Amino acid sequence: MCGICGVIGGDVARERERVRAMADAIAHRGPDDEGFHSDDVACLGNRRLAIIDLAHGHQPIASEDGSLWITFNGEIYNHAELRTELEADGMRFRTRTDTEVLVNLMLARGPAGLLRLRGMFAFAIWDRRHQRLFAARDPFGQKPFFYSVLGDRFLFASEIKSLLAHGDVPSVPEHAAVDYYLAQRFIPPPLTMIRGVRKLPAGHWLEWRCGQIRIERYWEPEFPNAAARSDAEWIEELAARLDDAVRAHMVSDVPVGGLLSGGIDSSTVVAAMVRQNPERIRTFCVGSDIEGFDERPHARRVARHLDTTHEERSVGHELLNGLPRLVRCMDEPSDPIAACQYEAAALAAPHVKVVLGGDGGDEIFAGFDRYAAFKWVERYAALPAWLREHVFGPVLRR
């Protein structure tokens, strides 16, 4: 996890100091290094968490011809393959970082290069030759990208607090976002809780040029008709794809561990890690002493079975004391499970720099019990309007 920020336009001499303040506000995202780049129009900032090429990954970094400057948050898992292709086209590299591969891919392929990326990312590239900023967010929105427009200035950052640290972005609540969160427990893009601050939707790119914003979708899921297969064939393909995904996520120059609750999702991910790594994997679990809410016994059994180096900790009332820190980290309200994730990350941090977990499994495989209600919603919607409004409606309201 790194942190990116920047300002395009305005008084650059003044904005340089503002961008430093923006970077300081997200120092927790990148404790290993900080870097800045500016010219007569743009100021870019970066806070780095070093994962690949620890010694030579200082950001922002320039493309081969020096025309593009990038500040990048994330990891490109197929960067070695892309580097080989670009080298075959005559490009030369100064580092082993995925960041340098990314900026040169954008130089060579433009927005079409986004479809070649395998990874999680949010980045901004300043094109000084054409005086434009190009930014993009990964297909699933794993990495955040917030922005604000102040007259002739365009501000961007990894977190809302970084934009507020600039000093000119007012912290006025966005009532529509509050309404969405209270009704649905999430805030759809481009809204945020702060009026005037927007988030780039997942799978989209953004261009800022001459004071104008252009946003386009570059990716959306496809559901092609698949040939009939047996359960065994589907299971075999799923296992292969899971192993491939875990293998890609373990590409790192630093130790990688796993968050292990003992549930299906995290246990499956950790099992795949163990199969593919000759070294013993470190796993981490937090639990509660309240009966019925403690996952530690389940995690312990899985850890013994997979022979991991397992760490666990009980959390209780201290969760309440940590809420101010959690709220500051999150920027916007989220699911209450975030409190447990925060404690699990704190447990893992002294031992490893990267952890894999099972988050996202319920969304991908429809594991939430609320998904079972979809069929009843469809049936209700199929009823005549008069029946819904005058018969079922009053009953439901009562």
mmCIF file of C-alpha atoms in Angstrom:
data_model
loop_
_atom_site.group_PDB
_atom_site.id
_atom_site.type_symbol
_atom_site.label_atom_id
_atom_site.label_comp_id
_atom_site.label_asym_id
_atom_site.label_seq_id
_atom_site.Cartn_x
_atom_site.Cartn_y
_atom_site.Cartn_z
ATOM 1 C CA MET A 1 0.000 0.000 0.000
ATOM 2 C CA CYS A 2 1.380 3.373 -1.050
ATOM 3 C CA GLY A 3 -0.120 6.850 -1.011
ATOM 4 C CA ILE A 4 -0.429 9.194 -3.973
ATOM 5 C CA CYS A 5 -1.396 12.855 -4.170
ATOM 6 C CA GLY A 6 -0.971 15.887 -6.366
ATOM 7 C CA VAL A 7 -2.208 19.215 -7.677
ATOM 8 C CA ILE A 8 -2.428 20.316 -11.292
ATOM 9 C CA GLY A 9 -2.673 24.064 -11.932
ATOM 10 C CA GLY A 10 -2.577 27.089 -9.664
ATOM 11 C CA ASP A 11 0.483 28.790 -8.191
ATOM 12 C CA VAL A 12 3.025 25.967 -8.316
ATOM 13 C CA ALA A 13 5.378 27.545 -5.765
ATOM 14 C CA ARG A 14 2.499 27.590 -3.276
ATOM 15 C CA GLU A 15 1.126 24.204 -4.280
ATOM 16 C CA ARG A 16 4.455 22.439 -3.655
ATOM 17 C CA GLU A 17 4.082 23.055 0.078
ATOM 18 C CA ARG A 18 0.442 22.042 -0.052
ATOM 19 C CA VAL A 19 1.329 18.725 -1.735
ATOM 20 C CA ARG A 20 3.884 18.053 0.998
ATOM 21 C CA ALA A 21 1.137 18.526 3.572
ATOM 22 C CA MET A 22 -1.104 16.192 1.565
ATOM 23 C CA ALA A 23 1.639 13.534 1.528
ATOM 24 C CA ASP A 24 2.231 13.919 5.271
ATOM 25 C CA ALA A 25 -1.467 13.197 5.890
ATOM 26 C CA ILE A 26 -1.084 9.736 4.299
ATOM 27 C CA ALA A 27 2.396 8.891 5.596
ATOM 28 C CA HIS A 28 0.922 5.753 7.198
ATOM 29 C CA ARG A 29 0.292 4.343 3.705
ATOM 30 C CA GLY A 30 3.973 4.554 2.793
ATOM 31 C CA PRO A 31 6.401 4.638 5.722
ATOM 32 C CA ASP A 32 9.469 3.620 3.678
ATOM 33 C CA ASP A 33 10.013 6.643 1.441
ATOM 34 C CA GLU A 34 8.551 9.905 0.184
ATOM 35 C CA GLY A 35 9.077 11.682 -3.113
ATOM 36 C CA PHE A 36 7.904 14.700 -5.079
ATOM 37 C CA HIS A 37 8.071 15.990 -8.630
ATOM 38 C CA SER A 38 6.991 19.364 -9.954
ATOM 39 C CA ASP A 39 7.285 21.566 -13.017
ATOM 40 C CA ASP A 40 5.593 24.836 -13.956
ATOM 41 C CA VAL A 41 2.073 23.243 -13.920
ATOM 42 C CA ALA A 42 1.988 20.027 -11.879
ATOM 43 C CA CYS A 43 3.055 18.864 -8.428
ATOM 44 C CA LEU A 44 3.039 15.124 -7.657
ATOM 45 C CA GLY A 45 3.640 13.432 -4.306
ATOM 46 C CA ASN A 46 4.150 9.840 -3.189
ATOM 47 C CA ARG A 47 4.494 7.872 0.038
ATOM 48 C CA ARG A 48 5.966 4.446 -0.621
ATOM 49 C CA LEU A 49 5.581 1.046 0.979
ATOM 50 C CA ALA A 50 8.446 -0.861 -0.630
ATOM 51 C CA ILE A 51 7.430 -4.319 -1.932
ATOM 52 C CA ILE A 52 9.285 -4.713 -5.264
ATOM 53 C CA ASP A 53 12.919 -3.613 -5.882
ATOM 54 C CA LEU A 54 13.275 -2.113 -2.422
ATOM 55 C CA ALA A 55 16.389 -0.060 -3.196
ATOM 56 C CA HIS A 56 15.412 1.524 -6.518
ATOM 57 C CA GLY A 57 11.680 2.188 -6.405
ATOM 58 C CA HIS A 58 11.716 5.882 -5.467
ATOM 59 C CA GLN A 59 8.645 7.701 -6.779
ATOM 60 C CA PRO A 60 7.469 9.669 -8.687
ATOM 61 C CA ILE A 61 9.337 8.071 -11.567
ATOM 62 C CA ALA A 62 9.696 9.125 -15.213
ATOM 63 C CA SER A 63 9.079 7.227 -18.431
ATOM 64 C CA GLU A 64 12.035 6.311 -20.620
ATOM 65 C CA ASP A 65 11.824 9.532 -22.645
ATOM 66 C CA GLY A 66 11.149 11.723 -19.604
ATOM 67 C CA SER A 67 7.811 13.011 -20.923
ATOM 68 C CA LEU A 68 5.606 11.189 -18.377
ATOM 69 C CA TRP A 69 5.839 11.206 -14.577
ATOM 70 C CA ILE A 70 3.880 8.698 -12.499
ATOM 71 C CA THR A 71 2.841 8.371 -8.859
ATOM 72 C CA PHE A 72 1.511 4.868 -8.245
ATOM 73 C CA ASN A 73 -0.273 2.894 -5.532
ATOM 74 C CA GLY A 74 -0.661 -0.869 -5.922
ATOM 75 C CA GLU A 75 1.089 -3.813 -7.530
ATOM 76 C CA ILE A 76 1.189 -5.084 -11.112
ATOM 77 C CA TYR A 77 1.529 -8.853 -10.870
ATOM 78 C CA ASN A 78 2.464 -9.443 -14.515
ATOM 79 C CA HIS A 79 5.066 -6.671 -14.639
ATOM 80 C CA ALA A 80 7.877 -9.072 -15.595
ATOM 81 C CA GLU A 81 5.957 -10.297 -18.642
ATOM 82 C CA LEU A 82 5.107 -6.738 -19.693
ATOM 83 C CA ARG A 83 8.722 -5.637 -19.219
ATOM 84 C CA THR A 84 9.891 -8.382 -21.583
ATOM 85 C CA GLU A 85 7.421 -7.197 -24.240
ATOM 86 C CA LEU A 86 8.474 -3.562 -23.883
ATOM 87 C CA GLU A 87 12.165 -4.461 -24.004
ATOM 88 C CA ALA A 88 11.496 -6.356 -27.221
ATOM 89 C CA ASP A 89 10.114 -3.054 -28.584
ATOM 90 C CA GLY A 90 13.402 -1.346 -27.709
ATOM 91 C CA MET A 91 12.610 0.180 -24.304
ATOM 92 C CA ARG A 92 15.261 0.234 -21.592
ATOM 93 C CA PHE A 93 14.685 0.216 -17.840
ATOM 94 C CA ARG A 94 16.626 1.675 -14.919
ATOM 95 C CA THR A 95 14.885 -0.327 -12.145
ATOM 96 C CA ARG A 96 13.134 -3.653 -11.558
ATOM 97 C CA THR A 97 9.962 -1.957 -10.331
ATOM 98 C CA ASP A 98 6.460 -2.532 -11.620
ATOM 99 C CA THR A 99 6.021 1.270 -11.439
ATOM 100 C CA GLU A 100 8.538 1.874 -14.213
ATOM 101 C CA VAL A 101 6.936 -0.866 -16.297
ATOM 102 C CA LEU A 102 3.533 0.775 -15.828
ATOM 103 C CA VAL A 103 4.564 4.279 -16.901
ATOM 104 C CA ASN A 104 6.362 2.951 -19.985
ATOM 105 C CA LEU A 105 3.406 0.732 -20.876
ATOM 106 C CA MET A 106 1.182 3.823 -20.815
ATOM 107 C CA LEU A 107 3.746 5.672 -22.951
ATOM 108 C CA ALA A 108 3.730 2.861 -25.523
ATOM 109 C CA ARG A 109 0.072 1.744 -25.486
ATOM 110 C CA GLY A 110 -1.971 4.606 -23.999
ATOM 111 C CA PRO A 111 -5.331 3.749 -22.343
ATOM 112 C CA ALA A 112 -5.431 0.435 -24.242
ATOM 113 C CA GLY A 113 -2.550 -0.685 -22.022
ATOM 114 C CA LEU A 114 -4.894 -0.810 -19.025
ATOM 115 C CA LEU A 115 -6.420 -4.027 -20.347
ATOM 116 C CA ARG A 116 -2.968 -5.674 -20.202
ATOM 117 C CA LEU A 117 -2.585 -5.027 -16.480
ATOM 118 C CA ARG A 118 -3.083 -7.744 -13.915
ATOM 119 C CA GLY A 119 -3.098 -6.267 -10.479
ATOM 120 C CA MET A 120 -4.567 -3.725 -8.101
ATOM 121 C CA PHE A 121 -3.783 -0.099 -8.756
ATOM 122 C CA ALA A 122 -4.585 3.578 -8.647
ATOM 123 C CA PHE A 123 -2.166 5.901 -10.378
ATOM 124 C CA ALA A 124 -1.797 9.359 -11.881
ATOM 125 C CA ILE A 125 0.498 10.210 -14.795
ATOM 126 C CA TRP A 126 1.419 13.781 -15.658
ATOM 127 C CA ASP A 127 2.130 14.230 -19.375
ATOM 128 C CA ARG A 128 4.166 17.437 -19.486
ATOM 129 C CA ARG A 129 4.410 17.379 -23.287
ATOM 130 C CA HIS A 130 0.613 17.472 -23.776
ATOM 131 C CA GLN A 131 -0.168 19.190 -20.443
ATOM 132 C CA ARG A 132 -2.632 16.578 -19.251
ATOM 133 C CA LEU A 133 -3.117 14.283 -16.286
ATOM 134 C CA PHE A 134 -4.158 10.673 -16.867
ATOM 135 C CA ALA A 135 -5.386 8.564 -13.934
ATOM 136 C CA ALA A 136 -6.917 5.095 -13.610
ATOM 137 C CA ARG A 137 -8.285 2.687 -11.022
ATOM 138 C CA ASP A 138 -8.205 -1.127 -11.118
ATOM 139 C CA PRO A 139 -11.259 -3.107 -12.301
ATOM 140 C CA PHE A 140 -12.474 -4.018 -8.799
ATOM 141 C CA GLY A 141 -11.552 -0.735 -7.132
ATOM 142 C CA GLN A 142 -9.151 -2.280 -4.632
ATOM 143 C CA LYS A 143 -7.072 0.894 -4.581
ATOM 144 C CA PRO A 144 -8.770 4.252 -3.919
ATOM 145 C CA PHE A 145 -8.622 7.446 -5.986
ATOM 146 C CA PHE A 146 -10.299 10.638 -4.757
ATOM 147 C CA TYR A 147 -10.285 14.005 -6.489
ATOM 148 C CA SER A 148 -11.566 17.553 -6.214
ATOM 149 C CA VAL A 149 -11.828 20.464 -8.641
ATOM 150 C CA LEU A 150 -11.121 23.949 -7.299
ATOM 151 C CA GLY A 151 -11.505 26.451 -10.137
ATOM 152 C CA ASP A 152 -8.562 25.876 -12.475
ATOM 153 C CA ARG A 153 -6.946 23.364 -10.099
ATOM 154 C CA PHE A 154 -7.341 19.582 -10.054
ATOM 155 C CA LEU A 155 -6.441 17.801 -6.794
ATOM 156 C CA PHE A 156 -6.159 14.027 -6.296
ATOM 157 C CA ALA A 157 -5.168 11.689 -3.475
ATOM 158 C CA SER A 158 -5.430 8.164 -2.107
ATOM 159 C CA GLU A 159 -7.490 9.342 0.863
ATOM 160 C CA ILE A 160 -9.969 12.115 1.566
ATOM 161 C CA LYS A 161 -7.922 13.345 4.527
ATOM 162 C CA SER A 162 -5.070 14.086 2.130
ATOM 163 C CA LEU A 163 -7.318 16.374 0.075
ATOM 164 C CA LEU A 164 -8.534 18.105 3.237
ATOM 165 C CA ALA A 165 -4.897 18.634 4.301
ATOM 166 C CA HIS A 166 -4.442 20.833 1.232
ATOM 167 C CA GLY A 167 -6.368 23.539 3.069
ATOM 168 C CA ASP A 168 -8.633 24.784 0.288
ATOM 169 C CA VAL A 169 -11.035 21.802 0.170
ATOM 170 C CA PRO A 170 -14.002 22.551 2.481
ATOM 171 C CA SER A 171 -15.121 19.750 4.809
ATOM 172 C CA VAL A 172 -18.834 20.119 4.179
ATOM 173 C CA PRO A 173 -20.923 16.920 4.424
ATOM 174 C CA GLU A 174 -22.592 15.520 1.310
ATOM 175 C CA HIS A 175 -26.156 14.778 2.456
ATOM 176 C CA ALA A 176 -26.941 12.469 -0.474
ATOM 177 C CA ALA A 177 -23.987 10.264 0.505
ATOM 178 C CA VAL A 178 -25.165 10.125 4.119
ATOM 179 C CA ASP A 179 -28.589 9.037 2.893
ATOM 180 C CA TYR A 180 -27.088 6.290 0.729
ATOM 181 C CA TYR A 181 -24.971 4.980 3.586
ATOM 182 C CA LEU A 182 -27.816 4.882 6.110
ATOM 183 C CA ALA A 183 -30.096 3.144 3.613
ATOM 184 C CA GLN A 184 -27.666 0.742 1.931
ATOM 185 C CA ARG A 185 -24.460 0.735 4.055
ATOM 186 C CA PHE A 186 -22.292 1.920 1.176
ATOM 187 C CA ILE A 187 -21.684 5.098 -0.810
ATOM 188 C CA PRO A 188 -21.825 4.651 -4.593
ATOM 189 C CA PRO A 189 -19.254 6.481 -6.724
ATOM 190 C CA PRO A 190 -18.668 9.218 -7.570
ATOM 191 C CA LEU A 191 -20.160 10.433 -4.268
ATOM 192 C CA THR A 192 -18.195 10.672 -1.022
ATOM 193 C CA MET A 193 -19.165 11.935 2.426
ATOM 194 C CA ILE A 194 -17.545 15.311 1.598
ATOM 195 C CA ARG A 195 -19.275 17.664 -0.837
ATOM 196 C CA GLY A 196 -16.941 18.513 -3.706
ATOM 197 C CA VAL A 197 -14.791 15.406 -3.199
ATOM 198 C CA ARG A 198 -15.432 12.615 -5.679
ATOM 199 C CA LYS A 199 -14.098 9.102 -6.155
ATOM 200 C CA LEU A 200 -13.174 7.587 -9.496
ATOM 201 C CA PRO A 201 -15.317 4.469 -10.090
ATOM 202 C CA ALA A 202 -13.612 1.091 -10.368
ATOM 203 C CA GLY A 203 -12.612 0.113 -13.893
ATOM 204 C CA HIS A 204 -12.525 3.726 -15.130
ATOM 205 C CA TRP A 205 -9.873 6.152 -16.294
ATOM 206 C CA LEU A 206 -9.836 9.927 -15.982
ATOM 207 C CA GLU A 207 -8.182 12.661 -18.018
ATOM 208 C CA TRP A 208 -7.776 16.269 -16.888
ATOM 209 C CA ARG A 209 -6.780 18.678 -19.639
ATOM 210 C CA CYS A 210 -7.266 22.436 -20.033
ATOM 211 C CA GLY A 211 -9.624 22.491 -17.067
ATOM 212 C CA GLN A 212 -11.881 19.752 -18.469
ATOM 213 C CA ILE A 213 -12.475 16.268 -16.995
ATOM 214 C CA ARG A 214 -13.149 13.241 -19.141
ATOM 215 C CA ILE A 215 -14.012 9.901 -17.468
ATOM 216 C CA GLU A 216 -14.493 6.632 -19.314
ATOM 217 C CA ARG A 217 -15.046 2.994 -18.382
ATOM 218 C CA TYR A 218 -12.313 0.695 -19.706
ATOM 219 C CA TRP A 219 -13.432 -2.598 -18.110
ATOM 220 C CA GLU A 220 -16.627 -4.360 -17.131
ATOM 221 C CA PRO A 221 -17.330 -8.005 -16.285
ATOM 222 C CA GLU A 222 -18.376 -10.328 -19.062
ATOM 223 C CA PHE A 223 -20.497 -13.456 -18.674
ATOM 224 C CA PRO A 224 -20.102 -15.488 -21.860
ATOM 225 C CA ASN A 225 -22.133 -18.655 -22.306
ATOM 226 C CA ALA A 226 -19.961 -21.538 -21.150
ATOM 227 C CA ALA A 227 -20.126 -25.093 -22.368
ATOM 228 C CA ALA A 228 -21.781 -27.548 -19.996
ATOM 229 C CA ARG A 229 -19.354 -29.138 -17.543
ATOM 230 C CA SER A 230 -19.541 -31.543 -14.663
ATOM 231 C CA ASP A 231 -19.129 -30.384 -11.073
ATOM 232 C CA ALA A 232 -15.699 -32.032 -11.002
ATOM 233 C CA GLU A 233 -14.582 -30.049 -14.052
ATOM 234 C CA TRP A 234 -15.774 -26.753 -12.562
ATOM 235 C CA ILE A 235 -14.035 -27.539 -9.264
ATOM 236 C CA GLU A 236 -10.791 -28.381 -11.082
ATOM 237 C CA GLU A 237 -10.831 -25.082 -12.981
ATOM 238 C CA LEU A 238 -11.704 -23.085 -9.874
ATOM 239 C CA ALA A 239 -8.816 -24.668 -7.962
ATOM 240 C CA ALA A 240 -6.400 -23.894 -10.791
ATOM 241 C CA ARG A 241 -7.540 -20.272 -11.016
ATOM 242 C CA LEU A 242 -7.343 -19.818 -7.259
ATOM 243 C CA ASP A 243 -3.800 -21.214 -7.164
ATOM 244 C CA ASP A 244 -2.837 -18.915 -10.026
ATOM 245 C CA ALA A 245 -4.305 -15.858 -8.275
ATOM 246 C CA VAL A 246 -2.557 -16.636 -4.984
ATOM 247 C CA ARG A 247 0.740 -17.269 -6.810
ATOM 248 C CA ALA A 248 0.504 -13.867 -8.476
ATOM 249 C CA HIS A 249 -0.261 -12.102 -5.191
ATOM 250 C CA MET A 250 2.802 -13.638 -3.534
ATOM 251 C CA VAL A 251 5.247 -11.968 -5.946
ATOM 252 C CA SER A 252 7.152 -9.832 -3.452
ATOM 253 C CA ASP A 253 10.623 -8.925 -2.231
ATOM 254 C CA VAL A 254 9.348 -8.904 1.371
ATOM 255 C CA PRO A 255 7.709 -11.586 3.569
ATOM 256 C CA VAL A 256 4.059 -12.444 2.865
ATOM 257 C CA GLY A 257 1.637 -13.758 5.494
ATOM 258 C CA GLY A 258 -2.042 -14.616 5.731
ATOM 259 C CA LEU A 259 -5.035 -13.462 7.778
ATOM 260 C CA LEU A 260 -6.709 -16.674 8.944
ATOM 261 C CA SER A 261 -10.165 -16.776 10.533
ATOM 262 C CA GLY A 262 -10.683 -20.494 10.013
ATOM 263 C CA GLY A 263 -13.568 -19.854 7.614
ATOM 264 C CA ILE A 264 -13.807 -21.223 4.085
ATOM 265 C CA ASP A 265 -12.399 -18.177 2.285
ATOM 266 C CA SER A 266 -9.285 -17.430 4.330
ATOM 267 C CA SER A 267 -8.530 -21.135 4.903
ATOM 268 C CA THR A 268 -8.636 -21.805 1.154
ATOM 269 C CA VAL A 269 -6.295 -18.879 0.432
ATOM 270 C CA VAL A 270 -3.801 -19.914 3.126
ATOM 271 C CA ALA A 271 -3.878 -23.525 1.902
ATOM 272 C CA ALA A 272 -2.972 -22.299 -1.585
ATOM 273 C CA MET A 273 -0.138 -20.217 -0.099
ATOM 274 C CA VAL A 274 1.250 -23.243 1.731
ATOM 275 C CA ARG A 275 1.127 -25.413 -1.412
ATOM 276 C CA GLN A 276 3.174 -22.904 -3.362
ATOM 277 C CA ASN A 277 5.724 -21.719 -0.829
ATOM 278 C CA PRO A 278 8.570 -23.901 0.464
ATOM 279 C CA GLU A 279 8.988 -21.644 3.502
ATOM 280 C CA ARG A 280 6.652 -21.795 6.460
ATOM 281 C CA ILE A 281 3.795 -19.305 6.172
ATOM 282 C CA ARG A 282 2.921 -16.964 9.041
ATOM 283 C CA THR A 283 -0.806 -16.631 9.832
ATOM 284 C CA PHE A 284 -2.689 -14.233 12.102
ATOM 285 C CA CYS A 285 -6.071 -14.263 13.822
ATOM 286 C CA VAL A 286 -7.914 -12.045 16.296
ATOM 287 C CA GLY A 287 -10.840 -13.270 18.346
ATOM 288 C CA SER A 288 -13.207 -12.469 21.193
ATOM 289 C CA ASP A 289 -13.669 -14.105 24.556
ATOM 290 C CA ILE A 290 -17.444 -13.866 24.047
ATOM 291 C CA GLU A 291 -18.759 -17.362 23.370
ATOM 292 C CA GLY A 292 -20.103 -17.807 19.872
ATOM 293 C CA PHE A 293 -18.062 -14.923 18.452
ATOM 294 C CA ASP A 294 -14.565 -16.383 18.735
ATOM 295 C CA GLU A 295 -12.955 -17.590 15.509
ATOM 296 C CA ARG A 296 -9.629 -18.506 17.104
ATOM 297 C CA PRO A 297 -10.404 -22.210 17.718
ATOM 298 C CA HIS A 298 -11.301 -22.668 14.035
ATOM 299 C CA ALA A 299 -8.187 -20.794 12.885
ATOM 300 C CA ARG A 300 -6.016 -22.795 15.279
ATOM 301 C CA ARG A 301 -7.209 -26.109 13.808
ATOM 302 C CA VAL A 302 -6.553 -24.931 10.253
ATOM 303 C CA ALA A 303 -3.119 -23.588 11.225
ATOM 304 C CA ARG A 304 -2.170 -26.935 12.779
ATOM 305 C CA HIS A 305 -3.399 -28.808 9.708
ATOM 306 C CA LEU A 306 -1.440 -26.554 7.333
ATOM 307 C CA ASP A 307 1.583 -26.276 9.691
ATOM 308 C CA THR A 308 1.757 -22.462 9.698
ATOM 309 C CA THR A 309 3.501 -20.244 12.229
ATOM 310 C CA HIS A 310 0.349 -18.953 13.881
ATOM 311 C CA GLU A 311 -0.188 -15.800 15.955
ATOM 312 C CA GLU A 312 -3.447 -14.922 17.667
ATOM 313 C CA ARG A 313 -4.803 -12.309 20.045
ATOM 314 C CA SER A 314 -8.025 -11.674 21.916
ATOM 315 C CA VAL A 315 -9.669 -8.282 21.485
ATOM 316 C CA GLY A 316 -12.446 -6.830 23.591
ATOM 317 C CA HIS A 317 -13.203 -3.406 25.012
ATOM 318 C CA GLU A 318 -10.010 -1.985 23.471
ATOM 319 C CA LEU A 319 -11.871 -2.001 20.149
ATOM 320 C CA LEU A 320 -13.824 0.996 21.441
ATOM 321 C CA ASN A 321 -10.630 2.837 22.354
ATOM 322 C CA GLY A 322 -9.319 2.245 18.848
ATOM 323 C CA LEU A 323 -12.399 3.619 17.071
ATOM 324 C CA PRO A 324 -10.988 7.163 16.601
ATOM 325 C CA ARG A 325 -7.889 5.696 14.910
ATOM 326 C CA LEU A 326 -10.047 3.412 12.786
ATOM 327 C CA VAL A 327 -12.347 6.250 11.700
ATOM 328 C CA ARG A 328 -9.331 8.344 10.733
ATOM 329 C CA CYS A 329 -7.925 5.469 8.653
ATOM 330 C CA MET A 330 -11.202 4.728 6.886
ATOM 331 C CA ASP A 331 -12.138 8.308 5.850
ATOM 332 C CA GLU A 332 -15.748 7.127 5.317
ATOM 333 C CA PRO A 333 -18.040 4.737 7.247
ATOM 334 C CA SER A 334 -17.741 1.073 6.338
ATOM 335 C CA ASP A 335 -18.822 -2.347 7.538
ATOM 336 C CA PRO A 336 -18.253 -2.933 11.288
ATOM 337 C CA ILE A 337 -15.990 -5.869 10.403
ATOM 338 C CA ALA A 338 -13.377 -3.228 9.575
ATOM 339 C CA ALA A 339 -12.656 -2.953 13.318
ATOM 340 C CA CYS A 340 -11.586 -6.614 13.397
ATOM 341 C CA GLN A 341 -9.554 -6.177 10.207
ATOM 342 C CA TYR A 342 -7.748 -3.248 11.810
ATOM 343 C CA GLU A 343 -6.768 -5.338 14.842
ATOM 344 C CA ALA A 344 -5.689 -8.256 12.632
ATOM 345 C CA ALA A 345 -3.485 -5.928 10.584
ATOM 346 C CA ALA A 346 -1.960 -4.537 13.776
ATOM 347 C CA LEU A 347 -1.174 -8.095 14.895
ATOM 348 C CA ALA A 348 0.503 -8.948 11.571
ATOM 349 C CA ALA A 349 2.403 -5.692 11.006
ATOM 350 C CA PRO A 350 5.446 -6.433 13.226
ATOM 351 C CA HIS A 351 6.048 -9.728 11.388
ATOM 352 C CA VAL A 352 5.186 -9.291 7.687
ATOM 353 C CA LYS A 353 4.719 -6.445 5.227
ATOM 354 C CA VAL A 354 2.104 -8.109 2.997
ATOM 355 C CA VAL A 355 -0.883 -10.263 4.013
ATOM 356 C CA LEU A 356 -3.453 -12.135 1.950
ATOM 357 C CA GLY A 357 -6.961 -12.786 3.240
ATOM 358 C CA GLY A 358 -10.392 -14.055 2.310
ATOM 359 C CA ASP A 359 -12.162 -10.717 1.916
ATOM 360 C CA GLY A 360 -14.198 -10.615 -1.274
ATOM 361 C CA GLY A 361 -15.111 -14.296 -1.321
ATOM 362 C CA ASP A 362 -18.690 -13.693 -0.201
ATOM 363 C CA GLU A 363 -19.182 -11.091 -2.931
ATOM 364 C CA ILE A 364 -17.721 -13.248 -5.716
ATOM 365 C CA PHE A 365 -19.392 -16.513 -4.669
ATOM 366 C CA ALA A 366 -22.679 -15.026 -3.355
ATOM 367 C CA GLY A 367 -22.008 -16.152 0.196
ATOM 368 C CA PHE A 368 -24.065 -13.503 2.005
ATOM 369 C CA ASP A 369 -27.442 -14.702 3.232
ATOM 370 C CA ARG A 370 -29.102 -11.531 1.892
ATOM 371 C CA TYR A 371 -28.491 -12.787 -1.661
ATOM 372 C CA ALA A 372 -31.099 -15.477 -0.991
ATOM 373 C CA ALA A 373 -33.739 -12.719 -0.900
ATOM 374 C CA PHE A 374 -33.145 -11.768 -4.546
ATOM 375 C CA LYS A 375 -35.560 -14.428 -5.818
ATOM 376 C CA TRP A 376 -38.321 -13.134 -3.514
ATOM 377 C CA VAL A 377 -37.707 -9.559 -4.699
ATOM 378 C CA GLU A 378 -38.085 -10.733 -8.307
ATOM 379 C CA ARG A 379 -41.350 -12.479 -7.506
ATOM 380 C CA TYR A 380 -42.691 -9.428 -5.655
ATOM 381 C CA ALA A 381 -41.762 -7.156 -8.590
ATOM 382 C CA ALA A 382 -43.705 -9.459 -10.942
ATOM 383 C CA LEU A 383 -46.966 -8.824 -9.087
ATOM 384 C CA PRO A 384 -49.408 -6.268 -10.528
ATOM 385 C CA ALA A 385 -48.761 -2.735 -9.281
ATOM 386 C CA TRP A 386 -52.206 -2.435 -7.659
ATOM 387 C CA LEU A 387 -51.613 -5.609 -5.656
ATOM 388 C CA ARG A 388 -48.189 -4.400 -4.447
ATOM 389 C CA GLU A 389 -49.401 -0.907 -3.562
ATOM 390 C CA HIS A 390 -52.843 -1.547 -2.086
ATOM 391 C CA VAL A 391 -52.600 -5.023 -0.572
ATOM 392 C CA PHE A 392 -49.029 -6.077 0.177
ATOM 393 C CA GLY A 393 -47.786 -2.511 0.705
ATOM 394 C CA PRO A 394 -50.017 -1.703 3.703
ATOM 395 C CA VAL A 395 -49.324 -5.123 5.232
ATOM 396 C CA LEU A 396 -45.560 -4.709 4.899
ATOM 397 C CA ARG A 397 -45.676 -1.187 6.340
ATOM 398 C CA ARG A 398 -47.591 -2.440 9.384
#
